[in-house]
Coordinates of C-alpha atoms in Angstrom, one line a residue:
M1 CA -178.3 -170.9 74.9
I2 CA -175.2 -170.9 76.8
T3 CA -174.4 -168.6 80.6
I4 CA -170.7 -167.8 81.4
R5 CA -169.8 -166.7 84.8
E6 CA -166.4 -166.0 84.5
Y7 CA -163.9 -165.8 81.5
L8 CA -160.1 -166.7 81.8
K9 CA -157.5 -165.8 79.1
P10 CA -154.3 -167.6 80.7
E11 CA -150.8 -167.3 79.6
T12 CA -149.6 -170.5 80.1
M13 CA -150.8 -174.0 80.0
E14 CA -150.6 -174.7 83.7
E15 CA -152.7 -172.0 84.9
A16 CA -155.6 -173.0 81.9
Y17 CA -154.9 -176.6 83.7
K18 CA -155.3 -175.7 87.3
Q19 CA -158.3 -173.6 86.5
L20 CA -160.1 -176.8 84.8
I21 CA -159.9 -178.7 87.2
R22 CA -161.0 -176.9 90.0
N23 CA -164.6 -177.3 88.9
K24 CA -166.1 -180.2 86.5
K25 CA -168.0 -177.4 84.5
N26 CA -165.2 -175.5 84.0
T27 CA -164.7 -175.2 80.2
I28 CA -162.1 -174.8 78.0
F29 CA -163.1 -172.3 74.9
G30 CA -161.6 -172.8 71.4
G31 CA -163.4 -171.1 68.9
G32 CA -166.8 -172.1 71.0
A33 CA -168.8 -172.3 67.9
F34 CA -170.0 -175.9 68.3
I35 CA -170.5 -175.1 72.3
R36 CA -172.9 -172.6 71.2
M37 CA -175.1 -175.3 69.4
G38 CA -176.0 -176.8 73.1
S39 CA -177.4 -175.5 76.5
K40 CA -175.0 -175.2 79.3
N41 CA -173.8 -173.3 82.5
I42 CA -170.5 -172.6 82.6
P43 CA -168.7 -171.5 85.7
L44 CA -165.3 -170.7 84.0
A45 CA -164.6 -170.4 80.1
I46 CA -160.9 -170.7 79.5
D47 CA -159.4 -169.1 76.0
L48 CA -156.5 -170.6 75.1
S49 CA -155.3 -167.8 72.7
K50 CA -152.7 -166.2 74.7
V51 CA -150.8 -169.6 75.3
G52 CA -149.4 -170.0 71.9
L53 CA -151.1 -172.9 70.0
N54 CA -151.9 -171.6 67.2
Y55 CA -149.4 -172.7 64.6
I56 CA -148.3 -175.5 61.7
E57 CA -145.0 -176.2 61.3
E58 CA -143.1 -179.4 60.4
D59 CA -139.4 -180.9 61.2
E60 CA -137.6 -183.6 59.3
Y61 CA -139.9 -186.4 60.8
E62 CA -143.7 -184.7 61.4
I63 CA -146.2 -182.0 61.1
K64 CA -147.4 -180.5 63.9
I65 CA -150.8 -178.5 64.2
G66 CA -151.5 -176.5 67.7
A67 CA -154.6 -176.7 69.3
M68 CA -155.8 -173.1 68.3
T69 CA -155.2 -173.5 64.9
T70 CA -158.5 -172.8 63.0
F71 CA -160.0 -174.7 60.1
G72 CA -159.3 -171.8 58.2
D73 CA -155.9 -171.7 58.8
I74 CA -155.9 -175.4 57.7
E75 CA -157.8 -174.6 54.4
H76 CA -155.4 -172.1 53.5
S77 CA -152.0 -173.3 54.9
Q78 CA -149.2 -173.9 52.1
L79 CA -147.4 -176.0 54.2
L80 CA -150.3 -178.4 54.1
S81 CA -151.0 -178.1 50.8
K82 CA -147.5 -180.0 50.2
Y83 CA -148.3 -183.0 51.5
F84 CA -151.2 -185.8 51.1
D85 CA -152.6 -184.1 48.3
N86 CA -153.9 -181.4 49.8
M87 CA -156.1 -183.9 51.5
L88 CA -156.6 -181.8 55.0
A89 CA -158.0 -178.5 53.2
K90 CA -160.0 -180.7 51.1
S91 CA -161.7 -182.1 54.3
V92 CA -162.5 -178.9 55.8
R93 CA -163.4 -176.5 52.7
E94 CA -167.1 -177.3 52.6
I95 CA -167.9 -177.3 56.2
V96 CA -170.9 -174.3 56.3
G97 CA -169.3 -171.0 55.6
I98 CA -165.6 -169.3 55.7
Q99 CA -166.9 -167.4 58.8
L100 CA -167.2 -170.6 60.7
R101 CA -164.1 -172.2 59.3
N102 CA -162.1 -168.9 60.8
I103 CA -163.6 -170.0 64.6
V104 CA -163.7 -173.8 64.7
T105 CA -160.3 -174.9 66.2
V106 CA -158.4 -178.1 65.8
G107 CA -158.4 -178.8 69.6
G108 CA -161.9 -178.0 70.1
T109 CA -162.9 -180.6 67.6
I110 CA -160.4 -183.4 68.4
Y111 CA -161.1 -183.3 72.2
S112 CA -164.9 -183.4 71.8
R113 CA -164.4 -186.0 69.3
Y114 CA -167.7 -184.9 67.3
G115 CA -168.7 -187.6 65.3
F116 CA -169.9 -185.1 62.5
S117 CA -166.3 -183.8 62.4
D118 CA -164.9 -183.7 58.7
L119 CA -161.3 -183.2 60.1
I120 CA -160.8 -186.1 62.4
T121 CA -162.2 -188.5 59.5
G122 CA -159.4 -186.8 57.3
L123 CA -157.0 -187.1 60.3
L124 CA -157.8 -190.9 60.9
A125 CA -156.7 -191.9 57.4
L126 CA -153.1 -190.4 58.1
D127 CA -150.6 -191.5 60.8
T128 CA -151.6 -189.1 63.6
D129 CA -150.8 -188.7 67.4
V130 CA -152.9 -186.5 69.9
N131 CA -150.8 -184.3 72.4
L132 CA -152.4 -184.0 75.8
Y133 CA -151.2 -181.7 78.6
K134 CA -151.2 -184.1 81.3
G135 CA -151.8 -187.3 79.3
G136 CA -148.9 -187.5 76.9
T137 CA -149.0 -188.1 73.4
I138 CA -151.5 -191.1 71.9
P139 CA -152.6 -192.5 68.4
L140 CA -155.4 -190.5 67.4
E141 CA -157.4 -193.8 66.9
R142 CA -156.8 -194.9 70.4
F143 CA -157.9 -191.2 71.5
L144 CA -161.3 -191.8 69.4
K145 CA -162.2 -194.6 71.5
E146 CA -161.2 -194.3 74.7
G147 CA -161.1 -190.3 75.4
P148 CA -158.9 -189.0 77.8
K149 CA -158.4 -190.8 81.1
E150 CA -159.0 -187.6 83.1
K151 CA -159.7 -184.2 82.5
D152 CA -156.9 -182.4 80.1
I153 CA -156.1 -180.1 77.7
L154 CA -155.5 -181.0 73.8
E155 CA -152.0 -178.9 72.9
S156 CA -151.5 -180.1 69.3
I157 CA -151.7 -183.3 67.0
N158 CA -148.8 -184.7 65.3
I159 CA -148.8 -186.0 61.5
K160 CA -146.1 -188.6 60.6
K161 CA -144.6 -187.5 57.1
D162 CA -144.8 -190.0 54.6
N163 CA -145.5 -190.3 50.9
R164 CA -148.9 -191.7 50.8
K165 CA -151.3 -190.9 48.5
A166 CA -155.0 -189.5 50.5
T167 CA -158.1 -188.3 49.5
F168 CA -161.1 -187.1 51.1
L169 CA -165.0 -187.7 49.9
S170 CA -168.3 -186.6 51.3
M171 CA -172.1 -186.6 50.4
R172 CA -173.9 -183.6 51.6
N173 CA -177.6 -182.3 51.3
S174 CA -176.1 -179.3 49.9
R175 CA -172.8 -177.3 50.0
G176 CA -172.1 -176.1 53.6
D177 CA -174.1 -178.5 55.3
Y178 CA -172.9 -181.5 57.5
A179 CA -172.0 -184.3 55.6
I180 CA -174.3 -187.2 55.6
L181 CA -171.2 -189.4 55.5
N182 CA -167.6 -188.7 54.8
V183 CA -164.6 -191.2 53.8
A184 CA -161.2 -190.6 54.3
L185 CA -158.4 -193.1 52.5
S186 CA -154.8 -193.4 52.3
N187 CA -152.3 -195.7 50.7
L188 CA -148.6 -195.7 51.5
E189 CA -147.0 -198.4 49.4
G190 CA -150.1 -200.9 49.4
K191 CA -151.1 -200.2 53.3
F192 CA -154.5 -198.6 53.2
R193 CA -156.3 -196.9 56.1
I194 CA -160.2 -196.2 55.3
S195 CA -161.8 -193.9 57.6
V196 CA -165.3 -193.4 57.8
G197 CA -167.6 -190.7 59.8
A198 CA -170.8 -188.9 60.3
R199 CA -172.5 -192.6 60.3
P200 CA -173.6 -190.3 62.4
N201 CA -171.1 -191.5 64.8
R202 CA -167.5 -190.6 65.1
A203 CA -165.2 -191.7 62.8
T204 CA -163.8 -195.3 62.4
L205 CA -161.7 -197.4 60.7
A206 CA -162.6 -200.1 58.1
Y207 CA -160.3 -202.7 59.4
N208 CA -161.6 -205.6 57.7
A209 CA -161.6 -203.9 54.2
M210 CA -158.5 -203.0 55.2
K211 CA -157.0 -206.1 56.1
Y212 CA -158.4 -207.7 52.8
L213 CA -156.5 -205.0 50.9
D214 CA -153.3 -205.6 52.5
R215 CA -153.1 -209.3 51.9
L216 CA -153.3 -208.5 48.4
D217 CA -149.9 -207.5 48.7
N218 CA -150.3 -204.4 46.5
Q219 CA -151.7 -206.7 43.3
I220 CA -154.7 -204.9 43.3
T221 CA -157.4 -205.1 40.3
K222 CA -160.9 -202.7 40.0
E223 CA -162.6 -206.1 41.1
H224 CA -160.6 -205.9 44.5
I225 CA -161.8 -202.1 44.9
Y226 CA -165.5 -203.2 44.3
K227 CA -165.2 -206.1 47.3
A228 CA -163.2 -203.9 49.3
A229 CA -165.8 -201.1 49.6
K230 CA -168.4 -203.6 49.7
I231 CA -166.7 -205.6 52.8
A232 CA -166.1 -201.7 54.1
S233 CA -170.0 -200.7 53.6
E234 CA -170.9 -204.2 55.3
E235 CA -168.5 -204.2 58.3
L236 CA -169.3 -200.5 59.9
V237 CA -172.8 -199.6 61.7
F238 CA -174.5 -196.8 60.5
G239 CA -177.4 -194.9 62.1
T240 CA -180.4 -193.0 61.2
N241 CA -180.9 -189.1 61.8
T242 CA -182.5 -186.5 59.9
R243 CA -179.9 -186.3 57.1
G244 CA -180.1 -189.9 56.1
S245 CA -181.0 -193.5 56.9
S246 CA -178.7 -196.1 58.0
L247 CA -179.6 -197.9 54.9
Y248 CA -178.6 -194.7 52.7
R249 CA -175.8 -194.6 54.5
K250 CA -174.2 -197.9 53.8
Q251 CA -174.9 -197.4 49.9
I252 CA -173.1 -194.1 50.2
C253 CA -170.0 -195.7 52.1
Y254 CA -169.9 -198.1 49.2
V255 CA -169.6 -195.7 46.5
L256 CA -167.3 -193.1 48.5
V257 CA -165.0 -195.8 49.6
K258 CA -164.9 -197.6 46.0
Q259 CA -164.3 -193.4 44.3
G260 CA -161.5 -193.3 46.9
L261 CA -159.7 -196.5 46.3
M262 CA -160.0 -195.9 43.0
E263 CA -158.3 -192.5 43.3
V264 CA -155.7 -193.5 45.4
M265 CA -155.1 -196.4 43.2
G266 CA -154.4 -194.3 40.1
Y267 CA -157.5 -195.8 38.3
E268 CA -160.3 -194.3 36.4
D269 CA -163.7 -195.4 37.5

């Protein structure tokens, strides 16, 4: 159960930030979907819906997604469907149900660095930056490891537009359930990014597997793919919860990474 003492809809980012830092317990409310899962006493809930952060747009070099953009917006975006084999839509379309996807926001999910997030896993496989109101622009990879240096507000994310082929895969007990494990992969002219999330810890890159593939100079056979998948499953740390054991997640990681690499390489399994 959450208790909210005051509720504010500022019209500027500066007003939102000033109110946020007045009390360490003041909280930015995106959709508020995952905040409701816990128990909190919030002096001030700050709603950013009037600040103008709900957008998906592009320029010559990148795609920019505002923090108040919902998963439903991503799922149905015609702009995003043109890039990365529509991987971002695939990463969110199995999350719980339509009602939740129309509430959950990009900013709330990424700033909170949720371990179960499918979207974060997908974005980590791309060249993604996070734009913070005070902290500036930093790579998503670094943000996931370090978090913000001080209390801040996520304004948007930037994704570099390139020709990488990408895919997203997950293992769930049932459709709409949270993932037991999720995997996103991309291939840009023989340079791979392999992202694994819901371990159940937050998403991370499989660095050893990526280095192994990079050394092959794009001369990659199915046997190389099997080995890279094995390296990924062995280098990452998996935990146990009610959805699956660490050993089960390790085995699923091997299967999903292998399947994803086959897809982005154009092989048939």
